[in-house]
PDB file of N, CA and C in Angstrom:
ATOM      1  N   UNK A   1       1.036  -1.849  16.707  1.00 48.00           N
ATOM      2  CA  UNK A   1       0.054  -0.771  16.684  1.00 48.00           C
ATOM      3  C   UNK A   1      -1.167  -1.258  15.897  1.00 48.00           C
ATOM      4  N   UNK A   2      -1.996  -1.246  16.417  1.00 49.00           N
ATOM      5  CA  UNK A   2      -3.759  -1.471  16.074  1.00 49.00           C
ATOM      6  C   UNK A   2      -4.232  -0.410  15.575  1.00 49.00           C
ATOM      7  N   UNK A   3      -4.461  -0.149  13.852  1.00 53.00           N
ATOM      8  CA  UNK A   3      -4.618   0.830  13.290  1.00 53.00           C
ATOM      9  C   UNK A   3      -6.729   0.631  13.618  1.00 53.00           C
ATOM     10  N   UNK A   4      -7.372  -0.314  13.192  1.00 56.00           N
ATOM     11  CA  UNK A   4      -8.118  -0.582  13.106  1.00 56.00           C
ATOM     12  C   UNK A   4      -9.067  -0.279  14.777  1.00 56.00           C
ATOM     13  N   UNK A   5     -10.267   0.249  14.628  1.00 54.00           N
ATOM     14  CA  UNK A   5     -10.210   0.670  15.733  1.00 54.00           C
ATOM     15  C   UNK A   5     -11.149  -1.332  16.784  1.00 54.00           C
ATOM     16  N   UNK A   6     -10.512  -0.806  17.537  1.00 60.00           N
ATOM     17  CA  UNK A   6     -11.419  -2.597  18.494  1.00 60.00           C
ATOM     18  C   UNK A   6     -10.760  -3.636  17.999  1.00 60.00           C
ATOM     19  N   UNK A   7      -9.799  -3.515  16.830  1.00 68.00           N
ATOM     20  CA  UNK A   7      -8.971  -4.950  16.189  1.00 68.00           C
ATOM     21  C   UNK A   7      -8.293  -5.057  16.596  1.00 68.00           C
ATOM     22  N   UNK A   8      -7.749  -6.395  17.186  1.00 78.00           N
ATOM     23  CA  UNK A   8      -6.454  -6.866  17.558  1.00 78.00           C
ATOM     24  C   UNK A   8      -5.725  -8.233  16.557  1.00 78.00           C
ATOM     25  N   UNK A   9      -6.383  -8.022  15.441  1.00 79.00           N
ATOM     26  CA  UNK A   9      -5.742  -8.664  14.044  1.00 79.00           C
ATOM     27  C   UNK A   9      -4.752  -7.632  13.684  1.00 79.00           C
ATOM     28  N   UNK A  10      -3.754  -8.497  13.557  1.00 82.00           N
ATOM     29  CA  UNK A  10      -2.497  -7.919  12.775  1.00 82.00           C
ATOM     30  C   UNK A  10      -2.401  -8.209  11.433  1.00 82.00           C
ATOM     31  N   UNK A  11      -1.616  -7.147  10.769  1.00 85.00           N
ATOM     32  CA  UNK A  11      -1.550  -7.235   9.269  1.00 85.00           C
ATOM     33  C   UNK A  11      -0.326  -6.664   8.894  1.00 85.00           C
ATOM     34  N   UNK A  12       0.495  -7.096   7.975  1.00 89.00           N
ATOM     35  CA  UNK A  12       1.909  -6.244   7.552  1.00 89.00           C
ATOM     36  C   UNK A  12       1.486  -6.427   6.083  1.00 89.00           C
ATOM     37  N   UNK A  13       1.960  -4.695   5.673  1.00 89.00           N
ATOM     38  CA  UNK A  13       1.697  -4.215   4.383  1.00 89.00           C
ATOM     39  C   UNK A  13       2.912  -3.027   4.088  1.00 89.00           C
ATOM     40  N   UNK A  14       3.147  -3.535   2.909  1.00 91.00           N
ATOM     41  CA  UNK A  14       4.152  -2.496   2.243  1.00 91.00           C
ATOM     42  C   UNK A  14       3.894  -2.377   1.380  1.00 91.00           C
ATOM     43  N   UNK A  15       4.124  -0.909   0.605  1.00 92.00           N
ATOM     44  CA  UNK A  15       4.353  -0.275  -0.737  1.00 92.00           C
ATOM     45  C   UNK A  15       5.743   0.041  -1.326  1.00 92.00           C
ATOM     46  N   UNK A  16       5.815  -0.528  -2.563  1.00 93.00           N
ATOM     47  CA  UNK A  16       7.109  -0.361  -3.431  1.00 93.00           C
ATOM     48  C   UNK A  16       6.987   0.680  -4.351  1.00 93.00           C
ATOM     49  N   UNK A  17       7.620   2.103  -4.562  1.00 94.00           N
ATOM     50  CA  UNK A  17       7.693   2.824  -5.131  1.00 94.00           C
ATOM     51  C   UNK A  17       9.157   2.920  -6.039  1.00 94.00           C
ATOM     52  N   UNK A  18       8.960   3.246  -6.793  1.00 94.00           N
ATOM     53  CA  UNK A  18      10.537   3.586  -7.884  1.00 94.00           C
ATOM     54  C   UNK A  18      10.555   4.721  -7.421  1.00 94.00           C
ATOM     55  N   UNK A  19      12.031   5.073  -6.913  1.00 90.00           N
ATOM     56  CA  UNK A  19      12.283   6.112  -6.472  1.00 90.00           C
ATOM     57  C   UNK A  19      12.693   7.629  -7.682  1.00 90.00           C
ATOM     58  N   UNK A  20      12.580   6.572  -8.471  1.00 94.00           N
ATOM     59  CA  UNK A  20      12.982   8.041  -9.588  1.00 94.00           C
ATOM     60  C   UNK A  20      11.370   8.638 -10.649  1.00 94.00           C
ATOM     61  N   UNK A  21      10.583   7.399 -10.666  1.00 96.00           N
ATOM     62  CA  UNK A  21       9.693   7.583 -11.380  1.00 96.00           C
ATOM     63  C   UNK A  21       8.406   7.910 -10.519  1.00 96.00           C
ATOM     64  N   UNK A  22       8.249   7.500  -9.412  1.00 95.00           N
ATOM     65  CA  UNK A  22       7.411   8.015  -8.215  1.00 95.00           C
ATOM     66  C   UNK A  22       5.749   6.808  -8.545  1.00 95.00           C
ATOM     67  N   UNK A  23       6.708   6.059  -9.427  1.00 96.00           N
ATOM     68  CA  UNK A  23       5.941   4.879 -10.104  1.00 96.00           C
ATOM     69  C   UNK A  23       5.316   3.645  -8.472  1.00 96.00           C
ATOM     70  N   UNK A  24       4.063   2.989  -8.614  1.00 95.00           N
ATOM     71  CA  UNK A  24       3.745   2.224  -7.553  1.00 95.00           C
ATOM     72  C   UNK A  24       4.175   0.952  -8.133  1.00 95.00           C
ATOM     73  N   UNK A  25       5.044   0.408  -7.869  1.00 95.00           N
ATOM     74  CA  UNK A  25       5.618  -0.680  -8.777  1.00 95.00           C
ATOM     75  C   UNK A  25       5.024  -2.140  -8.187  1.00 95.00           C
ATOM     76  N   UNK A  26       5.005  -2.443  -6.837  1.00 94.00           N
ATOM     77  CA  UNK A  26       4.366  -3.571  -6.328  1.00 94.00           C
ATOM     78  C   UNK A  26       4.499  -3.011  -4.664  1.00 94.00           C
ATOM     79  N   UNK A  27       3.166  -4.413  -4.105  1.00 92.00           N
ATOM     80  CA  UNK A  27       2.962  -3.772  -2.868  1.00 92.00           C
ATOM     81  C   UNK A  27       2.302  -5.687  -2.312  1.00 92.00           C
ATOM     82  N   UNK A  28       3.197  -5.818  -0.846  1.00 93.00           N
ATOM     83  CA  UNK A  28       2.992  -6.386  -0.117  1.00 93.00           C
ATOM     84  C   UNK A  28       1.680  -6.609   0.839  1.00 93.00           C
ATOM     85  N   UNK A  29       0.978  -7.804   1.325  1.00 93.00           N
ATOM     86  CA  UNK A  29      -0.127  -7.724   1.984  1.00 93.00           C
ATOM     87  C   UNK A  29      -0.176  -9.125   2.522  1.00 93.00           C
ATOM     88  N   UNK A  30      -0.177  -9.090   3.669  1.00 93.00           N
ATOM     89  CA  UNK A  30      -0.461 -10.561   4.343  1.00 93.00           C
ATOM     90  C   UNK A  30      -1.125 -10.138   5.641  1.00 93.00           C
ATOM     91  N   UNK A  31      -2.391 -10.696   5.749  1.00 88.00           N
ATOM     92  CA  UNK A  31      -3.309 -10.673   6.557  1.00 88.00           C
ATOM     93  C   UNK A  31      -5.025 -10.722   6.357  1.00 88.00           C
ATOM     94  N   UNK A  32      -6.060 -10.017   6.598  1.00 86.00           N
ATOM     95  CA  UNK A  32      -7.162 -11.178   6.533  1.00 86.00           C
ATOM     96  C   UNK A  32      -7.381 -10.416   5.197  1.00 86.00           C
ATOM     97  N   UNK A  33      -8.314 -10.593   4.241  1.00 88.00           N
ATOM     98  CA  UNK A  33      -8.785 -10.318   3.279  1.00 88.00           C
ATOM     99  C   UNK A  33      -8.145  -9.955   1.802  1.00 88.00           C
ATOM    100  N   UNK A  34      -6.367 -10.422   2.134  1.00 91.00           N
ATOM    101  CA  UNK A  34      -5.480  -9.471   1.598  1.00 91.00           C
ATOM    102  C   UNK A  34      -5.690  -9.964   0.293  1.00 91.00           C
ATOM    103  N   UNK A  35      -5.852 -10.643  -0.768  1.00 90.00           N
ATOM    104  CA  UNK A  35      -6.475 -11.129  -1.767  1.00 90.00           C
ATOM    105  C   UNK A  35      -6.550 -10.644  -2.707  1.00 90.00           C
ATOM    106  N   UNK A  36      -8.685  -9.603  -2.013  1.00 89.00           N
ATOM    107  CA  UNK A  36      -9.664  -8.814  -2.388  1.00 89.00           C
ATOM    108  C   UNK A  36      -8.943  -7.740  -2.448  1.00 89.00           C
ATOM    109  N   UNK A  37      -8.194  -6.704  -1.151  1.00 89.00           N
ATOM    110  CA  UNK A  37      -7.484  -5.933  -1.558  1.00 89.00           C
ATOM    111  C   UNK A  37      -6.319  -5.374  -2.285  1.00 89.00           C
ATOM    112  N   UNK A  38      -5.548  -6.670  -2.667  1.00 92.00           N
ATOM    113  CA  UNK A  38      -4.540  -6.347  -3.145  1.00 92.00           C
ATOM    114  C   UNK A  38      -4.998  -6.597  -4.889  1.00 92.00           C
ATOM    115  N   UNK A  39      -6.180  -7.636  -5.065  1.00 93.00           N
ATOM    116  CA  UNK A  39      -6.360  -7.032  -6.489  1.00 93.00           C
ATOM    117  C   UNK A  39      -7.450  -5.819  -6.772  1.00 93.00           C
ATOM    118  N   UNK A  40      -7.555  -5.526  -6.130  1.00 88.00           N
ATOM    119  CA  UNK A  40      -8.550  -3.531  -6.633  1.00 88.00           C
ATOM    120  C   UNK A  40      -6.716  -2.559  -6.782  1.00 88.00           C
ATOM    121  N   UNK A  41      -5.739  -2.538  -5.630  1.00 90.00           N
ATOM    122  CA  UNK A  41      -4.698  -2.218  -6.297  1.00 90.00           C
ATOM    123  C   UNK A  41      -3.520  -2.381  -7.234  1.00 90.00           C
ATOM    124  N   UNK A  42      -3.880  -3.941  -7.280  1.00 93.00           N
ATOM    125  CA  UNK A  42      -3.039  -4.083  -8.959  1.00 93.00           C
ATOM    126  C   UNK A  42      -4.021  -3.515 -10.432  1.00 93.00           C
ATOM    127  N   UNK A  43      -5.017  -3.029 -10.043  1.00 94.00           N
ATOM    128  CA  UNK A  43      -5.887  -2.293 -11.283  1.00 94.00           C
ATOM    129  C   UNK A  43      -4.474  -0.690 -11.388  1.00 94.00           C
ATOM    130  N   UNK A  44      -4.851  -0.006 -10.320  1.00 94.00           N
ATOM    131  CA  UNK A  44      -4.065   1.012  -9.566  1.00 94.00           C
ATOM    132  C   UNK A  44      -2.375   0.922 -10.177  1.00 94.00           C
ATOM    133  N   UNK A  45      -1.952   0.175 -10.193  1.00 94.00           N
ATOM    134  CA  UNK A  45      -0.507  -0.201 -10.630  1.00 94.00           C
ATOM    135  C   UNK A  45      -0.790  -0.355 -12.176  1.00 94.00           C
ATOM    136  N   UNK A  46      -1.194  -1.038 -12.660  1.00 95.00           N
ATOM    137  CA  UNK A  46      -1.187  -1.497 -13.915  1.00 95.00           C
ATOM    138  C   UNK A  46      -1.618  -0.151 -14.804  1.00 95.00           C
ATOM    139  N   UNK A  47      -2.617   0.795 -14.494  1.00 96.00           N
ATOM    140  CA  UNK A  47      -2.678   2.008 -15.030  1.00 96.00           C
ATOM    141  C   UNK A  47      -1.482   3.149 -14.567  1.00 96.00           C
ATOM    142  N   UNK A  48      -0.620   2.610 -13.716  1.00 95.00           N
ATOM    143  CA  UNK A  48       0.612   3.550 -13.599  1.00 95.00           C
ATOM    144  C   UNK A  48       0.463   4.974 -12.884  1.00 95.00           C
ATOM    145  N   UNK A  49      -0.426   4.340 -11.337  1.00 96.00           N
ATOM    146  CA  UNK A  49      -0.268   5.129 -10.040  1.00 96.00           C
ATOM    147  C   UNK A  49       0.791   5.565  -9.740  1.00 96.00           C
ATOM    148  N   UNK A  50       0.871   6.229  -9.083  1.00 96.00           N
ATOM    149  CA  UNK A  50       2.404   7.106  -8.668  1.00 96.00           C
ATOM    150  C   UNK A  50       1.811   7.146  -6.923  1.00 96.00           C
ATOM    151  N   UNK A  51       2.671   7.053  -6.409  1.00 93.00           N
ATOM    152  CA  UNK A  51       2.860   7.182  -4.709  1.00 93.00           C
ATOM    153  C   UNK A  51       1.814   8.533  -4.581  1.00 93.00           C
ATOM    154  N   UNK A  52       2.156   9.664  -5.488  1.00 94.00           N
ATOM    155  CA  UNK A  52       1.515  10.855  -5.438  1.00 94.00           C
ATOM    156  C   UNK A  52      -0.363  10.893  -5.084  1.00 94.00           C
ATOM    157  N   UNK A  53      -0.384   9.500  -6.101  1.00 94.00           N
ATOM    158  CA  UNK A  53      -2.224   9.633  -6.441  1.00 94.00           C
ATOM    159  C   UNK A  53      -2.143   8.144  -5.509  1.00 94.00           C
ATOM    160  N   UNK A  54      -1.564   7.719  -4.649  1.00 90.00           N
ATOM    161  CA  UNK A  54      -1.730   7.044  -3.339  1.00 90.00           C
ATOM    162  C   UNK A  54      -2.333   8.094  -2.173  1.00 90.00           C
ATOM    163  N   UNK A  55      -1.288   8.938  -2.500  1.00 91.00           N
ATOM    164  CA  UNK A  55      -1.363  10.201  -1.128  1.00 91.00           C
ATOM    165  C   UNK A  55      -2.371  11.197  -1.410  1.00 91.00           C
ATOM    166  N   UNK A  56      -3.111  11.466  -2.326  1.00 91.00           N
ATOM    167  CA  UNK A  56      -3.903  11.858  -2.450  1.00 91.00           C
ATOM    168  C   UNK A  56      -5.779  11.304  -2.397  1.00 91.00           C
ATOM    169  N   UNK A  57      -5.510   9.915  -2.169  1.00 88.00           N
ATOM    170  CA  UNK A  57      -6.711   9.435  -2.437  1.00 88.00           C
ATOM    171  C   UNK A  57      -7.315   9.188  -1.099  1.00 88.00           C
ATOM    172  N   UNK A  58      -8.800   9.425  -0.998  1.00 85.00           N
ATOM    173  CA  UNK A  58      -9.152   9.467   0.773  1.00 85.00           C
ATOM    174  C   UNK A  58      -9.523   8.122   0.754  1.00 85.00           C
ATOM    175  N   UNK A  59      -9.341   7.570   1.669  1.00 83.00           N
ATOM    176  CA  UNK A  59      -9.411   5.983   2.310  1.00 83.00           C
ATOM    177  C   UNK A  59     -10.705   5.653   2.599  1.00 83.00           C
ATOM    178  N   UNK A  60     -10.966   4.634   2.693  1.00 81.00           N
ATOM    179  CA  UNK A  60     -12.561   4.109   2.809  1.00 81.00           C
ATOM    180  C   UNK A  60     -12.314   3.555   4.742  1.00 81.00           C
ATOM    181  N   UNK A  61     -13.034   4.529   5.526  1.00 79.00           N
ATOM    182  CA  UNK A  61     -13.000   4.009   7.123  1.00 79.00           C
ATOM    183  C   UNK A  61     -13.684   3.197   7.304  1.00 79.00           C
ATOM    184  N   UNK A  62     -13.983   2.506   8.778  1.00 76.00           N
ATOM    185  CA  UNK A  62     -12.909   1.731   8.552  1.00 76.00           C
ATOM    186  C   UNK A  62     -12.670   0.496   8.018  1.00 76.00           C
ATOM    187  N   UNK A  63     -11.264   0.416   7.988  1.00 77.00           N
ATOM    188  CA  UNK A  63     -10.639  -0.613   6.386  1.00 77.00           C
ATOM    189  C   UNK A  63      -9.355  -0.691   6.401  1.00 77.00           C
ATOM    190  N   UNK A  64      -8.707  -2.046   6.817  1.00 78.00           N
ATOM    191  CA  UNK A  64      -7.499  -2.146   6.463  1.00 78.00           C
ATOM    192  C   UNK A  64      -7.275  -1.847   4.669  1.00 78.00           C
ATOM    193  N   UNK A  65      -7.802  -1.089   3.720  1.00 77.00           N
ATOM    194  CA  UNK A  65      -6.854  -1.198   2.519  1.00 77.00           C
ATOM    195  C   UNK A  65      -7.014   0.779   3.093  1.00 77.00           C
ATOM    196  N   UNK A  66      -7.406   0.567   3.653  1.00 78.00           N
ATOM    197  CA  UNK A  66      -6.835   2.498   3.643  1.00 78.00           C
ATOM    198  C   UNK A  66      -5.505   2.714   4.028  1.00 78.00           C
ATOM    199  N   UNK A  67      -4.686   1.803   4.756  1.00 80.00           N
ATOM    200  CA  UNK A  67      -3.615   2.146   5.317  1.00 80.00           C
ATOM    201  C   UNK A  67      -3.052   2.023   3.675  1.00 80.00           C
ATOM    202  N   UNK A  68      -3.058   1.588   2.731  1.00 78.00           N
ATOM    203  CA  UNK A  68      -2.467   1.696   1.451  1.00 78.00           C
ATOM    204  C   UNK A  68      -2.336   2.855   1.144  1.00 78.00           C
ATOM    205  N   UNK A  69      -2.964   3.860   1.419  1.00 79.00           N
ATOM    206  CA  UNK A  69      -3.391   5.149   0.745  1.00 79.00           C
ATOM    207  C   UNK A  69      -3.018   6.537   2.111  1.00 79.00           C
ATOM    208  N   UNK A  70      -2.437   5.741   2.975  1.00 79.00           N
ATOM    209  CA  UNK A  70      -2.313   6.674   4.176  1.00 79.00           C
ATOM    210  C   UNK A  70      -0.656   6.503   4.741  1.00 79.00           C
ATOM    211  N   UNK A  71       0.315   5.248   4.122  1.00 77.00           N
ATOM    212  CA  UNK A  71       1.287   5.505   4.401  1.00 77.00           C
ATOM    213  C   UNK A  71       2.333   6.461   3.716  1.00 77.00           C
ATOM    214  N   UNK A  72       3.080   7.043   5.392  1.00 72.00           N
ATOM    215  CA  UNK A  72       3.267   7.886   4.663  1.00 72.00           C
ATOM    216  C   UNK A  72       4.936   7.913   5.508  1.00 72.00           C
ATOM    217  N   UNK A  73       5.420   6.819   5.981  1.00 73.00           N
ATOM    218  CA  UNK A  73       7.017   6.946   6.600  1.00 73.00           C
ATOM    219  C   UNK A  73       7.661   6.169   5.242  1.00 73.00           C
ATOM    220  N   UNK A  74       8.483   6.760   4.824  1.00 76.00           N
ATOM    221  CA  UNK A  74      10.039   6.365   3.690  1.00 76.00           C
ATOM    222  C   UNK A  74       9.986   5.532   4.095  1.00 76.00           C
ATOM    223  N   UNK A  75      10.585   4.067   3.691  1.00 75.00           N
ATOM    224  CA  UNK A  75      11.788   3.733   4.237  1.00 75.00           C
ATOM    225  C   UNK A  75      12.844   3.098   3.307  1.00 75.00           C
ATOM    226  N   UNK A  76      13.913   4.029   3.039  1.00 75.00           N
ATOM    227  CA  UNK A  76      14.919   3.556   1.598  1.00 75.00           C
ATOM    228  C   UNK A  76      15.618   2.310   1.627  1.00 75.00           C
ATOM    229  N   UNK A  77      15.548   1.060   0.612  1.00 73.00           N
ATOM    230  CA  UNK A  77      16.945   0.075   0.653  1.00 73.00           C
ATOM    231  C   UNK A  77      16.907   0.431  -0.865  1.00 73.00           C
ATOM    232  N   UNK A  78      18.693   0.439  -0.419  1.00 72.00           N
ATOM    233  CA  UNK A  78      19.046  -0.011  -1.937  1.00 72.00           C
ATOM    234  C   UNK A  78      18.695  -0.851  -2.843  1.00 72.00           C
ATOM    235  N   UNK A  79      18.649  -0.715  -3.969  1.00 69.00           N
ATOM    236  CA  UNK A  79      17.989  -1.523  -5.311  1.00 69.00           C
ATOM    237  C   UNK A  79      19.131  -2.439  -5.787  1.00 69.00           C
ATOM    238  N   UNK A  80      18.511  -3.339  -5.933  1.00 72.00           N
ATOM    239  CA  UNK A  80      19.487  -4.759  -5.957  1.00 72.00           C
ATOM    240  C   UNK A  80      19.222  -5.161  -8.144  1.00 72.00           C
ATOM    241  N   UNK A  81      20.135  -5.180  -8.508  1.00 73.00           N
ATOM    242  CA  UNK A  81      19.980  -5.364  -9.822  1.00 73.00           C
ATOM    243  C   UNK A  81      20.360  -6.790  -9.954  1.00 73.00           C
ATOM    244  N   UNK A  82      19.521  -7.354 -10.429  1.00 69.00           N
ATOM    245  CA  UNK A  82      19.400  -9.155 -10.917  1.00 69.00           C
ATOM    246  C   UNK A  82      19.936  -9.245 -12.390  1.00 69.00           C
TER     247      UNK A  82
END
């Protein structure tokens, strides 16, 4: 699916949330620019975003870092303790 409108660049991105603290703990990005965007949201993490003030924040169109701020399907794995 081509979120981007006329793009046929692909990009896979995930968000890691703590499921108890609603904490943005780390977040995946591979594709073009992912870099630039992924450090404006480690600012976002490091002040201790919550998924909540993800889902609340309006996205900059268009822009692959909006899909950061617009996903919105679960998807649970168990937590693996090291």
């Amino acid at each position: 699916k081509h979120t981007l409108s006329g793009s046929t660049e692909r990009t896979l991105m995930k968000l890691l949330v703590d499921d108890n603290t609603d904490r943005v703990v780390g977040l995946h990005m591979v594709g073009a620019d992912a870099g630039e965007i992924v450090q404006g949201f480690a600012v976002a993490m490091k002040a201790g975003a919550t998924k909540a003030v993800f889902d609340s924040t309006i996205g900059i169109h268009p822009t692959a870092a909006e899909e950061f701020v617009t996903m919105r399907e679960s998807v649970k794995a168990p937590a693996i303790e090291i």
